[in-house]
mmCIF file of C-alpha atoms and ligand atoms in Angstrom:
data_model
loop_
_atom_site.group_PDB
_atom_site.id
_atom_site.type_symbol
_atom_site.label_atom_id
_atom_site.label_comp_id
_atom_site.label_asym_id
_atom_site.label_seq_id
_atom_site.Cartn_x
_atom_site.Cartn_y
_atom_site.Cartn_z
ATOM 1 C CA MET A 240 -13.904 -18.004 8.699
ATOM 2 C CA GLU A 241 -17.439 -17.967 9.487
ATOM 3 C CA THR A 242 -18.809 -14.705 10.817
ATOM 4 C CA THR A 243 -21.989 -13.938 12.967
ATOM 5 C CA SER A 244 -21.329 -10.207 12.629
ATOM 6 C CA ASN A 245 -23.857 -7.932 10.802
ATOM 7 C CA HIS A 246 -21.154 -5.779 9.565
ATOM 8 C CA PRO A 247 -21.522 -5.563 5.708
ATOM 9 C CA LEU A 248 -17.458 -5.458 5.546
ATOM 10 C CA LEU A 249 -17.464 -8.800 7.159
ATOM 11 C CA GLN A 250 -19.811 -10.567 4.835
ATOM 12 C CA PRO A 251 -18.351 -13.083 2.393
ATOM 13 C CA LEU A 252 -18.122 -12.291 -1.201
ATOM 14 C CA HIS A 253 -17.667 -14.030 -4.604
ATOM 15 C CA VAL A 254 -14.931 -12.477 -6.528
ATOM 16 C CA GLY A 255 -14.626 -14.112 -9.845
ATOM 17 C CA ASP A 256 -14.355 -17.753 -9.067
ATOM 18 C CA LEU A 257 -13.012 -17.112 -5.516
ATOM 19 C CA ILE A 258 -15.055 -16.870 -2.561
ATOM 20 C CA LEU A 259 -13.734 -14.403 0.026
ATOM 21 C CA SER A 260 -14.456 -15.018 3.555
ATOM 22 C CA SER A 261 -14.905 -11.017 4.207
ATOM 23 C CA ARG A 262 -14.590 -8.020 2.255
ATOM 24 C CA VAL A 263 -11.546 -6.783 4.163
ATOM 25 C CA ILE A 264 -8.542 -6.784 2.086
ATOM 26 C CA MET A 265 -4.754 -6.424 3.265
ATOM 27 C CA SER A 266 -3.294 -3.594 1.375
ATOM 28 C CA PRO A 267 -0.119 -4.022 -0.469
ATOM 29 C CA MET A 268 2.580 -2.833 1.712
ATOM 30 C CA THR A 269 6.375 -2.747 0.999
ATOM 31 C CA ARG A 270 8.086 -3.776 4.228
ATOM 32 C CA GLY A 271 11.799 -3.743 3.108
ATOM 33 C CA ARG A 272 12.745 -7.072 4.868
ATOM 34 C CA ALA A 273 14.287 -9.117 1.857
ATOM 35 C CA LYS A 274 17.768 -8.323 3.226
ATOM 36 C CA ASN A 275 19.799 -11.100 1.100
ATOM 37 C CA GLY A 276 21.147 -8.966 -1.794
ATOM 38 C CA LYS A 277 18.930 -11.059 -3.990
ATOM 39 C CA ASN A 278 15.491 -9.798 -3.611
ATOM 40 C CA ILE A 279 14.233 -13.133 -2.168
ATOM 41 C CA PRO A 280 11.127 -13.191 0.294
ATOM 42 C CA THR A 281 12.270 -14.472 3.556
ATOM 43 C CA ALA A 282 10.891 -16.974 6.117
ATOM 44 C CA GLN A 283 9.861 -14.219 8.159
ATOM 45 C CA ALA A 284 7.610 -13.047 5.344
ATOM 46 C CA ALA A 285 5.883 -16.357 5.397
ATOM 47 C CA VAL A 286 5.188 -15.782 9.292
ATOM 48 C CA TYR A 287 4.156 -12.356 8.605
ATOM 49 C CA TYR A 288 1.516 -12.955 5.769
ATOM 50 C CA ALA A 289 0.260 -16.135 7.604
ATOM 51 C CA GLN A 290 -0.531 -14.345 10.839
ATOM 52 C CA ARG A 291 -2.719 -12.184 8.503
ATOM 53 C CA ALA A 292 -4.465 -15.064 6.735
ATOM 54 C CA SER A 293 -7.789 -14.369 8.159
ATOM 55 C CA ALA A 294 -8.103 -11.373 5.737
ATOM 56 C CA GLY A 295 -10.826 -11.973 3.110
ATOM 57 C CA LEU A 296 -7.537 -11.595 0.820
ATOM 58 C CA ILE A 297 -4.041 -10.581 1.226
ATOM 59 C CA ILE A 298 -2.131 -8.432 -1.693
ATOM 60 C CA THR A 299 1.336 -8.738 -1.206
ATOM 61 C CA GLU A 300 4.101 -5.771 -1.212
ATOM 62 C CA GLY A 301 4.876 -4.530 -4.506
ATOM 63 C CA THR A 302 7.114 -7.207 -6.151
ATOM 64 C CA TRP A 303 9.692 -6.427 -8.867
ATOM 65 C CA ILE A 304 9.074 -8.013 -12.090
ATOM 66 C CA ASN A 305 12.667 -7.741 -13.471
ATOM 67 C CA PRO A 306 16.141 -6.371 -12.215
ATOM 68 C CA GLU A 307 15.451 -3.065 -14.187
ATOM 69 C CA SER A 308 12.483 -2.279 -12.081
ATOM 70 C CA VAL A 309 14.077 -2.236 -8.644
ATOM 71 C CA GLY A 310 13.577 1.180 -6.881
ATOM 72 C CA PHE A 311 13.548 0.540 -3.225
ATOM 73 C CA ALA A 312 15.936 -1.479 -0.881
ATOM 74 C CA ASN A 313 15.238 -5.196 0.218
ATOM 75 C CA VAL A 314 12.016 -5.437 -1.565
ATOM 76 C CA PRO A 315 11.292 -8.851 -3.006
ATOM 77 C CA GLY A 316 11.342 -9.853 -6.671
ATOM 78 C CA ILE A 317 9.341 -12.575 -8.893
ATOM 79 C CA PHE A 318 11.852 -12.852 -11.680
ATOM 80 C CA SER A 319 14.597 -15.428 -10.424
ATOM 81 C CA GLU A 320 13.992 -19.128 -9.481
ATOM 82 C CA GLU A 321 15.219 -18.429 -5.905
ATOM 83 C CA GLN A 322 12.496 -15.779 -5.583
ATOM 84 C CA LYS A 323 9.924 -18.109 -6.831
ATOM 85 C CA GLU A 324 10.896 -20.764 -4.426
ATOM 86 C CA GLY A 325 10.772 -18.192 -1.597
ATOM 87 C CA TRP A 326 7.197 -17.116 -2.638
ATOM 88 C CA LYS A 327 6.079 -20.829 -2.662
ATOM 89 C CA ILE A 328 6.859 -21.105 1.153
ATOM 90 C CA ILE A 329 4.758 -17.980 1.834
ATOM 91 C CA THR A 330 1.631 -18.944 -0.480
ATOM 92 C CA LYS A 331 1.732 -22.352 1.326
ATOM 93 C CA ALA A 332 1.909 -20.758 4.811
ATOM 94 C CA VAL A 333 -1.110 -18.559 3.952
ATOM 95 C CA HIS A 334 -3.118 -21.444 2.335
ATOM 96 C CA GLU A 335 -2.484 -23.658 5.330
ATOM 97 C CA GLN A 336 -4.248 -20.866 7.517
ATOM 98 C CA GLY A 337 -7.122 -20.747 4.878
ATOM 99 C CA GLY A 338 -6.098 -17.379 3.380
ATOM 100 C CA LEU A 339 -6.012 -16.030 -0.100
ATOM 101 C CA ILE A 340 -3.179 -14.087 -1.556
ATOM 102 C CA PHE A 341 -2.585 -12.038 -4.636
ATOM 103 C CA LEU A 342 0.899 -11.104 -5.802
ATOM 104 C CA GLN A 343 1.257 -7.247 -6.480
ATOM 105 C CA LEU A 344 3.526 -6.616 -9.677
ATOM 106 C CA GLY A 345 5.387 -3.598 -9.845
ATOM 107 C CA HIS A 346 8.091 -1.581 -11.743
ATOM 108 C CA PHE A 347 9.454 1.611 -10.594
ATOM 109 C CA GLY A 348 10.498 2.803 -13.997
ATOM 110 C CA ALA A 349 12.236 6.468 -13.672
ATOM 111 C CA LEU A 350 12.489 6.065 -9.952
ATOM 112 C CA ALA A 351 14.779 2.876 -10.022
ATOM 113 C CA HIS A 352 18.193 4.260 -9.397
ATOM 114 C CA PRO A 353 21.704 3.560 -11.147
ATOM 115 C CA ASP A 354 22.980 2.273 -7.711
ATOM 116 C CA TYR A 355 20.676 -0.813 -8.172
ATOM 117 C CA LEU A 356 21.345 -1.099 -12.092
ATOM 118 C CA ASN A 357 25.193 -1.410 -12.371
ATOM 119 C CA GLY A 358 25.416 2.302 -12.881
ATOM 120 C CA GLU A 359 23.038 2.100 -15.873
ATOM 121 C CA LEU A 360 20.165 4.693 -16.130
ATOM 122 C CA PRO A 361 16.739 3.706 -15.251
ATOM 123 C CA ILE A 362 14.142 3.616 -17.974
ATOM 124 C CA GLY A 363 11.078 5.688 -18.235
ATOM 125 C CA PRO A 364 8.543 6.587 -20.672
ATOM 126 C CA SER A 365 10.422 9.826 -21.651
ATOM 127 C CA ASN A 366 13.778 11.235 -20.397
ATOM 128 C CA ILE A 367 12.063 13.388 -17.737
ATOM 129 C CA LYS A 368 13.004 13.351 -14.211
ATOM 130 C CA VAL A 369 10.468 12.307 -11.711
ATOM 131 C CA ASN A 370 11.216 14.677 -8.681
ATOM 132 C CA GLU A 371 11.483 12.182 -5.741
ATOM 133 C CA ILE A 372 13.833 10.702 -3.398
ATOM 134 C CA VAL A 373 14.839 7.135 -4.453
ATOM 135 C CA PHE A 374 15.665 4.586 -1.505
ATOM 136 C CA SER A 375 18.942 3.441 -3.010
ATOM 137 C CA PRO A 376 21.011 0.693 -1.345
ATOM 138 C CA THR A 377 23.189 3.468 0.528
ATOM 139 C CA GLY A 378 20.303 5.469 1.531
ATOM 140 C CA PRO A 379 17.950 8.262 0.210
ATOM 141 C CA LYS A 380 19.209 9.771 -3.048
ATOM 142 C CA PRO A 381 17.782 12.291 -5.544
ATOM 143 C CA SER A 382 16.265 10.585 -8.674
ATOM 144 C CA VAL A 383 17.898 10.810 -11.805
ATOM 145 C CA ILE A 384 16.981 11.643 -15.585
ATOM 146 C CA PRO A 385 15.912 8.249 -16.995
ATOM 147 C CA ARG A 386 16.659 6.793 -20.379
ATOM 148 C CA GLU A 387 13.429 7.015 -22.613
ATOM 149 C CA MET A 388 12.376 3.684 -23.366
ATOM 150 C CA SER A 389 12.620 2.339 -26.997
ATOM 151 C CA LYS A 390 10.119 0.240 -28.649
ATOM 152 C CA GLY A 391 12.382 -2.559 -27.902
ATOM 153 C CA ASP A 392 12.380 -1.838 -24.231
ATOM 154 C CA ILE A 393 8.735 -1.710 -24.114
ATOM 155 C CA THR A 394 8.247 -4.992 -25.629
ATOM 156 C CA ARG A 395 11.002 -6.622 -23.423
ATOM 157 C CA THR A 396 9.150 -5.139 -20.157
ATOM 158 C CA LEU A 397 5.817 -6.490 -21.296
ATOM 159 C CA ASN A 398 7.377 -9.812 -21.836
ATOM 160 C CA ASP A 399 8.888 -9.536 -18.453
ATOM 161 C CA PHE A 400 5.339 -8.655 -16.749
ATOM 162 C CA LYS A 401 4.204 -11.965 -18.629
ATOM 163 C CA LEU A 402 7.275 -14.048 -17.021
ATOM 164 C CA ALA A 403 6.679 -12.505 -13.505
ATOM 165 C CA ALA A 404 2.965 -13.296 -13.899
ATOM 166 C CA GLN A 405 3.795 -17.017 -14.854
ATOM 167 C CA ASN A 406 6.042 -17.199 -11.950
ATOM 168 C CA ALA A 407 3.458 -16.007 -9.566
ATOM 169 C CA LYS A 408 1.264 -18.698 -10.858
ATOM 170 C CA ASP A 409 4.005 -21.077 -10.477
ATOM 171 C CA ALA A 410 4.604 -19.902 -6.834
ATOM 172 C CA GLY A 411 0.909 -20.978 -5.992
ATOM 173 C CA PHE A 412 -0.637 -17.418 -5.702
ATOM 174 C CA ASP A 413 -4.397 -17.173 -6.028
ATOM 175 C CA GLY A 414 -4.049 -13.993 -8.487
ATOM 176 C CA LEU A 415 -2.383 -10.919 -9.382
ATOM 177 C CA GLU A 416 -2.644 -7.142 -8.695
ATOM 178 C CA ILE A 417 -0.988 -4.650 -11.433
ATOM 179 C CA HIS A 418 0.600 -1.661 -9.277
ATOM 180 C CA ALA A 419 -0.444 1.180 -11.475
ATOM 181 C CA GLN A 420 -0.428 3.721 -8.608
ATOM 182 C CA GLY A 421 2.169 5.391 -6.735
ATOM 183 C CA LYS A 422 4.904 6.679 -8.822
ATOM 184 C CA SER A 423 5.301 3.401 -10.707
ATOM 185 C CA LEU A 424 6.199 3.047 -14.452
ATOM 186 C CA ILE A 425 2.459 2.640 -15.445
ATOM 187 C CA SER A 426 1.386 5.575 -13.811
ATOM 188 C CA GLN A 427 4.536 7.192 -15.338
ATOM 189 C CA PHE A 428 3.227 6.427 -18.700
ATOM 190 C CA LEU A 429 -0.249 7.771 -17.625
ATOM 191 C CA SER A 430 1.171 11.174 -16.537
ATOM 192 C CA ASP A 431 0.904 14.081 -18.690
ATOM 193 C CA ALA A 432 3.891 15.743 -17.039
ATOM 194 C CA ILE A 433 6.143 12.584 -17.410
ATOM 195 C CA ASN A 434 5.036 10.966 -20.728
ATOM 196 C CA LYS A 435 5.996 13.236 -23.733
ATOM 197 C CA ARG A 436 6.211 10.470 -26.285
ATOM 198 C CA ASN A 437 4.922 11.127 -29.662
ATOM 199 C CA ASP A 438 4.637 7.701 -30.592
ATOM 200 C CA GLU A 439 1.572 5.301 -29.871
ATOM 201 C CA TYR A 440 2.532 5.218 -26.202
ATOM 202 C CA GLY A 441 2.119 8.777 -25.584
ATOM 203 C CA GLY A 442 0.051 11.979 -26.849
ATOM 204 C CA SER A 443 -3.492 11.199 -26.504
ATOM 205 C CA ILE A 444 -5.150 9.629 -23.217
ATOM 206 C CA GLU A 445 -5.573 6.680 -25.464
ATOM 207 C CA GLY A 446 -1.767 6.542 -26.228
ATOM 208 C CA LYS A 447 -0.789 7.243 -22.453
ATOM 209 C CA SER A 448 -2.807 4.337 -21.239
ATOM 210 C CA ARG A 449 -1.819 1.909 -24.006
ATOM 211 C CA PHE A 450 1.066 0.547 -21.874
ATOM 212 C CA LEU A 451 -1.232 -0.237 -18.884
ATOM 213 C CA PHE A 452 -3.597 -2.340 -21.022
ATOM 214 C CA GLU A 453 -0.787 -4.023 -22.723
ATOM 215 C CA VAL A 454 0.640 -4.992 -19.547
ATOM 216 C CA LEU A 455 -3.058 -6.110 -18.499
ATOM 217 C CA ASP A 456 -3.217 -8.316 -21.790
ATOM 218 C CA GLN A 457 0.075 -9.911 -20.875
ATOM 219 C CA VAL A 458 -0.883 -10.965 -17.408
ATOM 220 C CA ILE A 459 -4.445 -11.950 -18.430
ATOM 221 C CA SER A 460 -2.866 -14.290 -21.184
ATOM 222 C CA VAL A 461 -1.415 -16.239 -18.285
ATOM 223 C CA TRP A 462 -4.143 -15.999 -15.443
ATOM 224 C CA GLY A 463 -7.275 -15.143 -17.209
ATOM 225 C CA SER A 464 -8.837 -12.012 -16.195
ATOM 226 C CA LYS A 465 -10.860 -13.135 -13.383
ATOM 227 C CA ARG A 466 -7.527 -13.512 -11.224
ATOM 228 C CA VAL A 467 -6.207 -10.167 -11.938
ATOM 229 C CA SER A 468 -6.852 -6.833 -10.392
ATOM 230 C CA VAL A 469 -5.482 -3.197 -10.984
ATOM 231 C CA ARG A 470 -4.654 -0.583 -8.472
ATOM 232 C CA LEU A 471 -4.929 3.039 -9.248
ATOM 233 C CA ASN A 472 -4.976 6.390 -7.384
ATOM 234 C CA PRO A 473 -6.886 8.797 -9.520
ATOM 235 C CA PHE A 474 -5.802 11.676 -7.541
ATOM 236 C CA LEU A 475 -2.122 10.730 -8.271
ATOM 237 C CA SER A 476 -0.435 13.795 -9.777
ATOM 238 C CA TYR A 477 3.146 14.329 -10.880
ATOM 239 C CA SER A 478 4.334 17.815 -10.929
ATOM 240 C CA GLY A 479 4.762 19.513 -14.366
ATOM 241 C CA ALA A 480 7.488 21.935 -15.422
ATOM 242 C CA SER A 481 5.765 24.800 -13.871
ATOM 243 C CA GLY A 482 5.684 22.818 -10.525
ATOM 244 C CA GLU A 483 1.873 22.682 -10.613
ATOM 245 C CA PRO A 484 0.316 19.454 -9.895
ATOM 246 C CA GLU A 485 -1.405 18.079 -12.944
ATOM 247 C CA ASP A 486 -5.021 17.124 -12.978
ATOM 248 C CA MET A 487 -5.111 13.157 -14.014
ATOM 249 C CA LEU A 488 -8.877 12.728 -13.414
ATOM 250 C CA PRO A 489 -9.880 12.673 -17.225
ATOM 251 C CA THR A 490 -7.106 10.115 -17.665
ATOM 252 C CA TYR A 491 -8.047 7.907 -14.791
ATOM 253 C CA GLU A 492 -11.878 8.115 -15.932
ATOM 254 C CA TYR A 493 -10.900 6.870 -19.454
ATOM 255 C CA VAL A 494 -8.719 3.978 -17.876
ATOM 256 C CA ILE A 495 -11.453 3.099 -15.369
ATOM 257 C CA ARG A 496 -14.270 3.284 -18.170
ATOM 258 C CA LYS A 497 -12.180 1.091 -20.300
ATOM 259 C CA LEU A 498 -11.439 -1.471 -17.623
ATOM 260 C CA ASN A 499 -15.276 -2.684 -18.104
ATOM 261 C CA ASP A 500 -14.062 -4.280 -21.098
ATOM 262 C CA TYR A 501 -12.017 -6.572 -19.161
ATOM 263 C CA ASP A 502 -13.785 -8.859 -16.841
ATOM 264 C CA ILE A 503 -11.106 -8.390 -13.941
ATOM 265 C CA ALA A 504 -11.479 -9.587 -10.215
ATOM 266 C CA PHE A 505 -11.440 -5.996 -8.817
ATOM 267 C CA LEU A 506 -10.503 -2.396 -9.294
ATOM 268 C CA HIS A 507 -8.485 -1.157 -6.279
ATOM 269 C CA VAL A 508 -8.989 2.711 -5.870
ATOM 270 C CA ILE A 509 -7.021 4.547 -3.475
ATOM 271 C CA ASP A 510 -8.527 7.831 -2.313
ATOM 272 C CA ARG A 511 -5.663 10.317 -1.625
ATOM 273 C CA ALA A 512 -4.092 8.054 0.818
ATOM 274 C CA GLU A 513 -1.395 10.636 1.402
ATOM 275 C CA GLN A 514 -3.818 13.024 2.866
ATOM 276 C CA GLY A 515 -5.259 13.363 6.390
ATOM 277 C CA THR A 516 -7.802 11.253 7.969
ATOM 278 C CA SER A 517 -9.686 13.563 10.012
ATOM 279 C CA GLU A 518 -13.474 13.217 10.218
ATOM 280 C CA GLN A 519 -13.897 16.254 8.008
ATOM 281 C CA GLU A 520 -11.305 14.841 5.336
ATOM 282 C CA LEU A 521 -12.891 11.530 5.263
ATOM 283 C CA GLN A 522 -16.261 13.186 4.597
ATOM 284 C CA ASN A 523 -14.696 15.198 1.690
ATOM 285 C CA ARG A 524 -13.615 12.177 -0.013
ATOM 286 C CA MET A 525 -15.828 11.565 -3.116
ATOM 287 C CA ILE A 526 -13.900 9.672 -5.404
ATOM 288 C CA TYR A 527 -16.099 6.298 -5.120
ATOM 289 C CA GLN A 528 -19.140 8.328 -6.032
ATOM 290 C CA LYS A 529 -17.365 8.938 -9.401
ATOM 291 C CA VAL A 530 -15.788 5.499 -9.759
ATOM 292 C CA SER A 531 -18.928 3.625 -9.046
ATOM 293 C CA THR A 532 -20.499 5.617 -12.055
ATOM 294 C CA TRP A 533 -17.714 4.730 -14.308
ATOM 295 C CA TYR A 534 -16.832 0.966 -13.331
ATOM 296 C CA SER A 535 -19.543 -1.781 -12.985
ATOM 297 C CA GLY A 536 -17.434 -4.492 -11.501
ATOM 298 C CA HIS A 537 -15.997 -4.938 -8.009
ATOM 299 C CA ILE A 538 -14.328 -1.935 -6.375
ATOM 300 C CA VAL A 539 -12.091 -2.025 -3.482
ATOM 301 C CA ALA A 540 -11.843 1.145 -1.446
ATOM 302 C CA ASN A 541 -8.514 2.143 0.201
ATOM 303 C CA GLY A 542 -7.188 5.076 2.230
ATOM 304 C CA GLY A 543 -7.510 5.962 5.749
ATOM 305 C CA LEU A 544 -10.584 3.824 6.244
ATOM 306 C CA THR A 545 -12.190 2.736 9.498
ATOM 307 C CA LEU A 546 -14.531 -0.073 10.169
ATOM 308 C CA GLU A 547 -17.420 2.159 9.983
ATOM 309 C CA LYS A 548 -16.486 4.105 6.788
ATOM 310 C CA ALA A 549 -15.871 0.800 5.163
ATOM 311 C CA ASN A 550 -19.243 -0.362 6.341
ATOM 312 C CA GLU A 551 -20.900 2.848 4.976
ATOM 313 C CA LEU A 552 -19.255 2.798 1.703
ATOM 314 C CA ILE A 553 -20.361 -0.831 1.170
ATOM 315 C CA SER A 554 -23.867 -0.306 2.592
ATOM 316 C CA GLU A 555 -24.262 2.685 -0.083
ATOM 317 C CA GLY A 556 -23.402 0.367 -2.891
ATOM 318 C CA LEU A 557 -20.239 2.549 -3.992
ATOM 319 C CA VAL A 558 -17.440 -0.219 -3.185
ATOM 320 C CA SER A 559 -17.715 -4.043 -2.749
ATOM 321 C CA MET A 560 -14.626 -4.254 -0.550
ATOM 322 C CA ALA A 561 -12.281 -2.178 1.554
ATOM 323 C CA SER A 562 -8.646 -2.418 2.048
ATOM 324 C CA PHE A 563 -6.495 -1.634 5.093
ATOM 325 C CA GLY A 564 -2.797 -0.865 5.062
ATOM 326 C CA THR A 565 -1.321 0.426 8.194
ATOM 327 C CA LYS A 566 -4.006 -1.234 10.425
ATOM 328 C CA TYR A 567 -3.014 -4.427 9.256
ATOM 329 C CA ILE A 568 0.638 -3.911 9.831
ATOM 330 C CA ALA A 569 -0.144 -3.617 13.574
ATOM 331 C CA ASN A 570 -3.258 -5.774 13.599
ATOM 332 C CA PRO A 571 -2.629 -9.307 12.397
ATOM 333 C CA ASP A 572 -6.041 -10.255 13.835
ATOM 334 C CA LEU A 573 -7.843 -7.419 12.347
ATOM 335 C CA ILE A 574 -10.831 -9.586 11.439
ATOM 336 C CA TYR A 575 -11.131 -10.597 15.192
ATOM 337 C CA ARG A 576 -10.898 -7.185 16.376
ATOM 338 C CA PHE A 577 -13.407 -5.800 14.106
ATOM 339 C CA GLU A 578 -15.788 -8.628 14.668
ATOM 340 C CA ASN A 579 -15.561 -8.255 18.479
ATOM 341 C CA ASN A 580 -15.170 -4.557 18.810
ATOM 342 C CA ILE A 581 -11.686 -4.687 20.099
ATOM 343 C CA GLU A 582 -9.451 -1.681 20.194
ATOM 344 C CA LEU A 583 -6.559 -1.604 17.497
ATOM 345 C CA ASN A 584 -3.120 -1.584 18.366
ATOM 346 C CA GLU A 585 -1.106 1.253 17.075
ATOM 347 C CA GLY A 586 1.683 0.765 14.512
ATOM 348 C CA ASP A 587 5.278 2.095 14.825
ATOM 349 C CA PRO A 588 6.019 3.858 11.406
ATOM 350 C CA SER A 589 9.740 3.796 12.150
ATOM 351 C CA THR A 590 9.500 0.132 11.300
ATOM 352 C CA TYR A 591 7.147 0.204 8.244
ATOM 353 C CA TYR A 592 9.481 0.299 5.616
ATOM 354 C CA MET A 593 12.690 -1.246 7.226
ATOM 355 C CA GLY A 594 13.977 -3.145 10.155
ATOM 356 C CA ASP A 595 13.797 -6.881 11.266
ATOM 357 C CA ASP A 596 11.237 -8.842 13.153
ATOM 358 C CA ALA A 597 10.354 -6.220 15.511
ATOM 359 C CA GLY A 598 7.497 -4.208 14.167
ATOM 360 C CA TYR A 599 7.005 -6.909 11.667
ATOM 361 C CA ILE A 600 5.956 -10.240 13.052
ATOM 362 C CA ASP A 601 5.685 -9.257 16.676
ATOM 363 C CA TYR A 602 2.584 -7.199 16.968
ATOM 364 C CA PRO A 603 0.436 -9.112 19.500
ATOM 365 C CA SER A 604 -2.761 -10.764 18.293
ATOM 366 C CA ILE A 605 -5.786 -11.815 20.650
ATOM 367 C CA SER A 606 -7.549 -13.960 17.990
ATOM 368 C CA PRO A 607 -7.862 -17.521 19.468
ATOM 369 C CA VAL A 608 -7.401 -18.575 15.842
ATOM 370 C CA LEU A 609 -3.842 -16.913 15.618
ATOM 371 C CA ASN A 610 -2.779 -17.496 19.190
HETATM 372 C C1 FMN B 271 4.641 0.898 4.770
HETATM 373 C C2 FMN B 271 3.952 1.086 3.407
HETATM 374 C C3 FMN B 271 4.175 0.278 2.297
HETATM 375 C C4 FMN B 271 3.449 0.524 1.170
HETATM 376 N N1 FMN B 271 3.741 -0.184 0.046
HETATM 377 C C5 FMN B 271 2.946 -0.222 -0.821
HETATM 378 C C6 FMN B 271 3.005 -0.982 -2.228
HETATM 379 O O1 FMN B 271 4.032 -1.804 -2.234
HETATM 380 N N2 FMN B 271 2.352 -1.025 -3.255
HETATM 381 C C7 FMN B 271 1.246 -0.261 -3.090
HETATM 382 O O2 FMN B 271 0.236 -0.128 -3.953
HETATM 383 N N3 FMN B 271 0.871 0.626 -1.878
HETATM 384 C C8 FMN B 271 1.783 0.575 -0.926
HETATM 385 N N4 FMN B 271 1.369 1.370 0.048
HETATM 386 C C9 FMN B 271 0.017 1.996 0.148
HETATM 387 C C10 FMN B 271 -0.760 1.074 1.021
HETATM 388 O O3 FMN B 271 -1.092 0.032 0.443
HETATM 389 C C11 FMN B 271 -2.329 1.901 1.423
HETATM 390 O O4 FMN B 271 -2.736 2.438 0.058
HETATM 391 C C12 FMN B 271 -1.844 3.053 2.163
HETATM 392 O O5 FMN B 271 -1.173 2.689 3.359
HETATM 393 C C13 FMN B 271 -3.138 3.888 2.727
HETATM 394 O O6 FMN B 271 -4.105 2.739 3.463
HETATM 395 P P1 FMN B 271 -4.330 2.952 4.972
HETATM 396 O O7 FMN B 271 -4.724 4.224 5.272
HETATM 397 O O8 FMN B 271 -5.284 1.813 5.201
HETATM 398 O O9 FMN B 271 -2.903 2.628 5.634
HETATM 399 C C14 FMN B 271 2.065 1.221 1.305
HETATM 400 C C15 FMN B 271 1.789 1.867 2.525
HETATM 401 C C16 FMN B 271 2.681 1.783 3.702
HETATM 402 C C17 FMN B 271 2.342 2.491 4.980
#
């Protein structure tokens, strides 16, 4: 989409071999609508994503790489033929509207649940429980103590990442994002509190980050590096045995510096997404100042951003792009609203993670392109 706006956020950008029409990214968001018992993305999802195709780039909801990775109800996968066929309809719908779409690959590791696994334990870096509530098929349940992954489990999981990456390619995606934030298997490996392994996948920071880089190698072997992105939250913290949150910044600094060795599309960084978004809290956020000294490629900022804040971060040279989550749920025509300074719709949190078409594909759009 051509834009006459002067907003830095709305200028086009070369990302690898792609040209994004703006620096506005739609954040990956689980919407829990794949209610067919087979984790197949639906026709409604094609409508939902096509409605948002004016974004510079869409990143899909976190999508399971194999049956063992499932840790949330009604979320699509990319490991079966039927799932792949479902995604083909979605990528086609987005491309027909002139959009670009990356698939986010996810695995919940220790936060999968026996109810999704025929009663089997989920797998994790160590047999240490991640204290969270899991959204099982029959409602919220406490997480369980996982089974520690053997070397064979690690090899098998890496191979499943590769197969999922190939399926995504076959389904017509423009690229991939590796979900290494939130309490995913990859961030469980990075954690000092959760990863107590004493083999080469644990111990030092280098050991704890080995799994992430091996996943990256697998997906790059299918896609090449320029179509792959990694999503991290440097403030993510699991509670240790003492209940005290861990300080993971040194680990994330190591990981982010090492990502310079891979010529990936972009690094997607969440800045304390779970915290408040008052003016003061937004001002307190400093992570991009650190990350921009650690990493020389494209950085996508995320977390409570506004048009103004995103413009500022880009003008200051701290990031190249910005992603919007909740604003995209409620505003399919976010770009048009930003361009024309039009008030944003408010989203309804009760339909964020579950429901049907309401709160999913019925948010009003005033963009002439989408009407
Ligand atoms: C309903 C919902 C589902 C989400 N699902 C995912 C997900 O699947 N993968 C992911 O990396 N982040 C997920 N997130 C986090 C968002 O991508 C984003 O980081 C967060 O909403 C903060 O951005 P915002 O302030 O612009 O909404 C989700 C957030 C919401 C609200």
